Amino acid sequence: MSTIAPLPLLEPQPRARRREHERLRLAKRLRHQVGRAIADFGMIEDGDKVMVCLSGGKDSYTMLDILLQLREKAPVSFELHAVNLDQKQPGFPEHVLPDYLRALGVPYTILEQDTYSVVKRVVPEGKTMCSLCSRLRRGALYSHAEAEGFTKIALGHHRDDLVATFFLNLFFHAKLSGMPPKLRSDDGKHVVIRPLAYVREADITEYAIARDFPIIPCTLCGSQENLQRKQVARMMAEWEKETPGRIESIARALGDVRPSQLSDPKLFDFLALGLRGDAPLPDAHAWLAGTPHDGGDDA
Ligand code: SF4
């Protein structure tokens, strides 16, 4: 009777090596998603001078990190310049970003503007300050971009931000509109890009931990994000828990809009659809004026 020799036990892969392997795979996925977003929306072209807005949060660190990696093998040549606005919140650790950027060898500028005092003065006690704070921050960054001749302004919003903004507009402002991956600023002077538009927030969180970015919290001022945003975030988290993949599906839908299947006559010419003659159509007033009124309820 032959005996089967026991299989040699496989050496368990050292944990550190496995972690490194996962980190590399995650970095590869992020490079792929950012590269795809850049290509899909024509975010960066040859000779661009990109101002990378760095807040000290996980998103903007990740954006800069991935853009630096992509630039090494990019098909075009472009500059990356990190810019942070020191808004003078109490306790802001001023040295963290300069130390980090110097070590990285990335050119950078720290702008100083005491928007904190303005916000504190203008916003009533107990109200959320984030909206005015962000507006002031945007103004300062845009002015700097104009003064320095940056051709693109890169912001670190990610896929989940895009979806959350879509629902905020839908639920609280009754419009189908969101946060586009690329846009021209209202004054027409700047092109804003969001290279993380395809990236999941959970992946950014994981990447930021793996890369050990020196995160500066955005709550130094004690302000909290507004209630509506929190409601939407909670709703999205619950959906994702109950139906994994739903947020990705919504994000994909934002890139597959069919105006003829919605109800906005400014986007699709419903009036002309199926017209049989050239005669001008009577407008709503004419239709209502001709409505017989029986004295009862309109309903
Ligand atoms: S948490 Fe504070 S610093 Fe961050 S956006 Fe809100 S008000 Fe501004």
XYZ file of C-alpha atoms and ligand atoms in Angstrom:
307
model
C 0.000 0.000 0.000
C 1.459 3.318 -1.033
C 1.350 6.219 1.358
C 0.807 9.783 0.174
C 3.438 12.116 1.410
C 1.925 15.151 3.146
C 2.167 18.381 1.189
C 4.744 20.755 2.589
C 3.047 23.518 4.488
C 3.163 26.800 2.606
C 5.130 29.431 4.384
C 2.564 32.121 5.421
C 3.267 35.253 3.451
C 4.778 37.824 5.775
C 2.130 40.374 6.665
C 4.253 43.367 5.723
C 4.849 41.997 2.234
C 1.153 41.334 1.755
C 0.299 44.852 2.893
C 2.830 46.308 0.503
C 1.381 44.227 -2.310
C -2.135 45.525 -1.526
C -0.862 49.084 -1.361
C 0.746 48.765 -4.779
C -2.453 47.341 -6.220
C -4.459 50.192 -4.729
C -2.002 52.775 -6.081
C -2.276 51.161 -9.495
C -6.071 51.310 -9.367
C -6.006 54.968 -8.355
C -3.531 55.822 -11.144
C -5.782 54.029 -13.577
C -8.927 55.861 -12.442
C -7.247 59.265 -12.336
C -5.616 58.692 -15.715
C -8.964 57.711 -17.186
C -10.697 60.797 -15.768
C -7.923 63.042 -17.130
C -8.300 61.468 -20.562
C -12.116 61.327 -20.587
C -12.495 65.013 -19.754
C -9.334 66.426 -21.340
C -8.212 67.703 -17.956
C -4.528 68.201 -18.675
C -2.791 69.118 -21.904
C 0.771 69.705 -22.947
C 2.316 72.760 -21.290
C -0.335 73.065 -18.573
C 0.618 74.749 -15.348
C -1.544 72.989 -12.790
C -2.226 74.518 -9.406
C -2.919 71.640 -7.030
C -5.008 72.877 -4.113
C -3.796 71.194 -0.986
C -5.886 71.498 2.169
C -4.007 68.998 4.276
C -6.898 66.505 4.074
C -6.667 62.947 2.760
C -8.247 63.804 -0.592
C -5.862 66.525 -1.685
C -2.795 64.599 -0.478
C -3.935 61.621 -2.528
C -4.598 63.806 -5.576
C -1.112 65.310 -5.491
C 0.520 61.952 -4.863
C -1.216 60.250 -7.787
C -0.671 63.199 -10.149
C 3.045 63.102 -9.355
C 3.144 59.389 -10.155
C 1.205 59.823 -13.382
C 3.370 62.712 -14.519
C 6.425 60.450 -14.640
C 5.003 58.531 -17.575
C 2.438 60.987 -18.899
C 2.094 61.461 -22.672
C 2.292 65.252 -22.167
C 4.509 67.503 -20.142
C 2.962 69.669 -17.424
C 3.868 71.455 -14.213
C 2.431 70.736 -10.782
C 2.492 73.425 -8.143
C 0.948 72.854 -4.715
C -0.911 75.733 -3.092
C -2.327 75.827 0.423
C -4.357 78.577 1.977
C -3.590 79.114 5.634
C -6.927 80.463 6.835
C -5.641 81.194 10.307
C -7.818 78.743 12.156
C -6.634 78.451 15.731
C -4.247 75.532 16.104
C -3.429 75.222 12.391
C -0.069 73.448 12.291
C 1.746 75.774 9.857
C 4.839 73.652 9.450
C 3.169 70.390 8.379
C 2.531 71.103 4.693
C 5.799 72.984 4.010
C 7.774 70.141 5.632
C 5.921 67.544 3.605
C 6.228 69.378 0.283
C 9.884 70.259 0.780
C 10.693 66.613 1.469
C 8.812 65.697 -1.712
C 10.599 68.338 -3.787
C 7.307 69.800 -5.028
C 7.192 73.565 -5.641
C 4.613 75.120 -3.377
C 3.094 78.333 -2.083
C 1.403 78.900 1.246
C -1.067 81.771 1.005
C -2.082 83.453 4.199
C -5.484 85.014 4.590
C -7.435 85.312 7.789
C -10.765 84.092 6.448
C -11.391 82.502 9.839
C -11.967 85.878 11.524
C -14.237 87.007 8.694
C -16.337 83.870 8.958
C -16.520 84.126 12.740
C -17.633 87.725 12.490
C -20.234 87.236 9.771
C -21.817 83.864 10.564
C -24.154 83.874 13.581
C -23.133 81.708 16.526
C -24.286 78.114 16.136
C -24.659 78.306 12.337
C -22.411 76.309 10.040
C -19.463 78.284 8.719
C -18.317 75.890 6.009
C -20.202 77.410 3.126
C -18.839 80.953 3.559
C -15.426 79.594 4.517
C -15.243 77.576 1.281
C -16.390 80.559 -0.778
C -13.702 82.789 0.683
C -11.112 80.069 0.214
C -12.127 79.643 -3.403
C -11.858 83.390 -3.990
C -8.337 83.525 -2.559
C -7.183 80.507 -4.557
C -8.693 81.776 -7.813
C -7.037 85.177 -7.385
C -3.705 83.500 -6.828
C -4.173 81.280 -9.887
C -4.876 84.336 -12.013
C -1.906 86.267 -10.670
C 0.459 83.349 -11.259
C -0.890 82.303 -14.647
C -1.978 78.788 -13.732
C -3.838 77.187 -16.600
C -5.713 74.603 -14.493
C -6.849 74.467 -10.881
C -7.005 70.916 -9.487
C -9.387 70.174 -6.611
C -9.516 66.949 -4.599
C -13.222 66.127 -4.802
C -13.870 62.441 -5.368
C -16.629 60.233 -6.754
C -18.636 60.249 -3.524
C -18.501 64.059 -3.372
C -19.885 64.193 -6.909
C -22.756 61.859 -6.022
C -23.482 63.631 -2.703
C -23.658 67.023 -4.428
C -26.051 65.598 -6.990
C -28.429 64.477 -4.205
C -28.072 67.736 -2.297
C -29.167 69.621 -5.393
C -31.934 67.136 -6.088
C -33.382 67.029 -2.566
C -32.830 70.575 -1.386
C -32.687 72.705 -4.560
C -34.999 70.783 -6.931
C -32.497 70.572 -9.758
C -30.603 67.847 -11.529
C -27.110 69.150 -11.262
C -23.936 68.130 -9.556
C -20.222 68.723 -9.307
C -18.639 68.227 -12.722
C -15.174 66.704 -13.213
C -14.183 69.797 -15.197
C -15.696 73.253 -15.295
C -15.071 76.843 -16.138
C -15.309 79.148 -13.136
C -18.264 81.565 -13.011
C -16.052 84.534 -13.910
C -14.836 82.600 -16.961
C -11.194 82.968 -16.022
C -10.310 79.508 -14.751
C -10.623 75.874 -15.685
C -11.161 73.727 -12.616
C -10.432 69.998 -12.785
C -11.279 67.170 -10.398
C -8.882 64.337 -11.194
C -10.335 62.106 -8.424
C -13.794 62.175 -10.029
C -13.787 58.375 -10.523
C -12.164 57.482 -7.198
C -14.111 56.035 -4.259
C -13.687 57.799 -0.953
C -13.064 54.462 0.789
C -10.061 53.869 -1.478
C -8.702 57.319 -0.704
C -9.047 56.675 3.025
C -7.178 53.395 2.678
C -4.496 54.946 0.505
C -3.994 57.878 2.890
C -3.482 55.470 5.778
C -1.078 53.328 3.774
C 0.911 56.377 2.683
C 0.786 57.853 6.178
C -0.018 61.371 4.968
C 0.301 64.009 7.708
C -3.413 64.841 7.775
C -4.580 68.196 9.087
C -8.250 68.046 10.144
C -10.666 70.557 8.651
C -12.505 71.003 11.930
C -9.904 73.031 13.760
C -12.395 75.868 13.776
C -14.948 73.680 15.550
C -17.427 74.024 12.701
C -19.397 71.053 11.470
C -20.567 70.257 7.997
C -24.166 71.241 7.435
C -27.031 68.989 8.331
C -28.211 68.437 4.767
C -24.797 67.166 3.705
C -24.713 64.859 6.710
C -28.166 63.501 5.880
C -27.093 62.717 2.339
C -23.845 61.121 3.526
C -25.794 58.912 5.936
C -28.244 57.925 3.225
C -25.436 57.005 0.835
C -23.631 54.977 3.515
C -26.817 53.027 4.261
C -27.442 52.355 0.584
C -23.915 51.144 0.070
C -24.249 48.846 3.079
C -27.550 47.377 1.928
C -26.754 47.315 -1.770
C -23.025 47.388 -2.400
C -22.238 48.991 -5.743
C -25.196 51.369 -5.751
C -23.066 54.496 -5.409
C -20.880 53.379 -8.305
C -23.991 52.798 -10.344
C -25.270 56.321 -9.573
C -21.856 57.797 -10.369
C -21.904 56.033 -13.738
C -25.420 57.304 -14.396
C -24.187 60.879 -13.981
C -22.078 60.246 -17.065
C -24.910 58.730 -19.069
C -27.618 61.364 -19.210
C -30.450 61.048 -21.718
C -32.234 64.378 -22.075
C -35.028 62.911 -24.206
C -35.949 60.642 -21.267
C -36.192 63.508 -18.788
C -38.507 66.536 -18.793
C -36.394 69.599 -19.495
C -37.529 71.327 -22.711
C -34.319 73.390 -22.665
C -32.268 70.223 -23.173
C -34.536 68.405 -25.569
C -36.890 69.935 -28.091
C -40.122 68.274 -27.006
C -42.114 70.987 -28.810
C -40.770 70.009 -32.188
C -41.148 66.285 -31.513
C -43.770 64.770 -33.802
C -45.075 68.100 -35.134
C -47.067 67.646 -38.288
C -47.293 71.189 -39.548
C -45.453 74.529 -39.571
C -48.177 76.444 -37.726
C -46.934 78.011 -34.453
C -48.035 76.093 -31.379
C -50.448 77.792 -28.987
C -48.726 78.541 -25.686
C -49.874 77.550 -22.199
C -51.788 80.823 -21.765
C -53.848 80.128 -24.855
C -54.585 76.607 -23.683
C -55.673 77.769 -20.234
C -57.720 80.638 -21.617
C -59.714 78.148 -23.614
C -60.370 75.844 -20.636
C -64.086 75.673 -19.822
C -64.682 76.456 -16.156
C -67.487 74.604 -14.467
C -67.119 76.311 -11.143
C -65.863 73.131 -9.462
C -62.446 72.243 -8.157
C -59.587 72.339 -10.652
C -58.376 68.941 -9.504
S -14.700 72.913 8.980
Fe -13.916 74.988 9.372
S -12.138 75.186 8.022
Fe -13.302 73.442 7.292
S -14.649 74.341 5.732
Fe -15.801 74.336 7.641
S -15.471 76.369 8.481
Fe -13.876 76.035 6.943
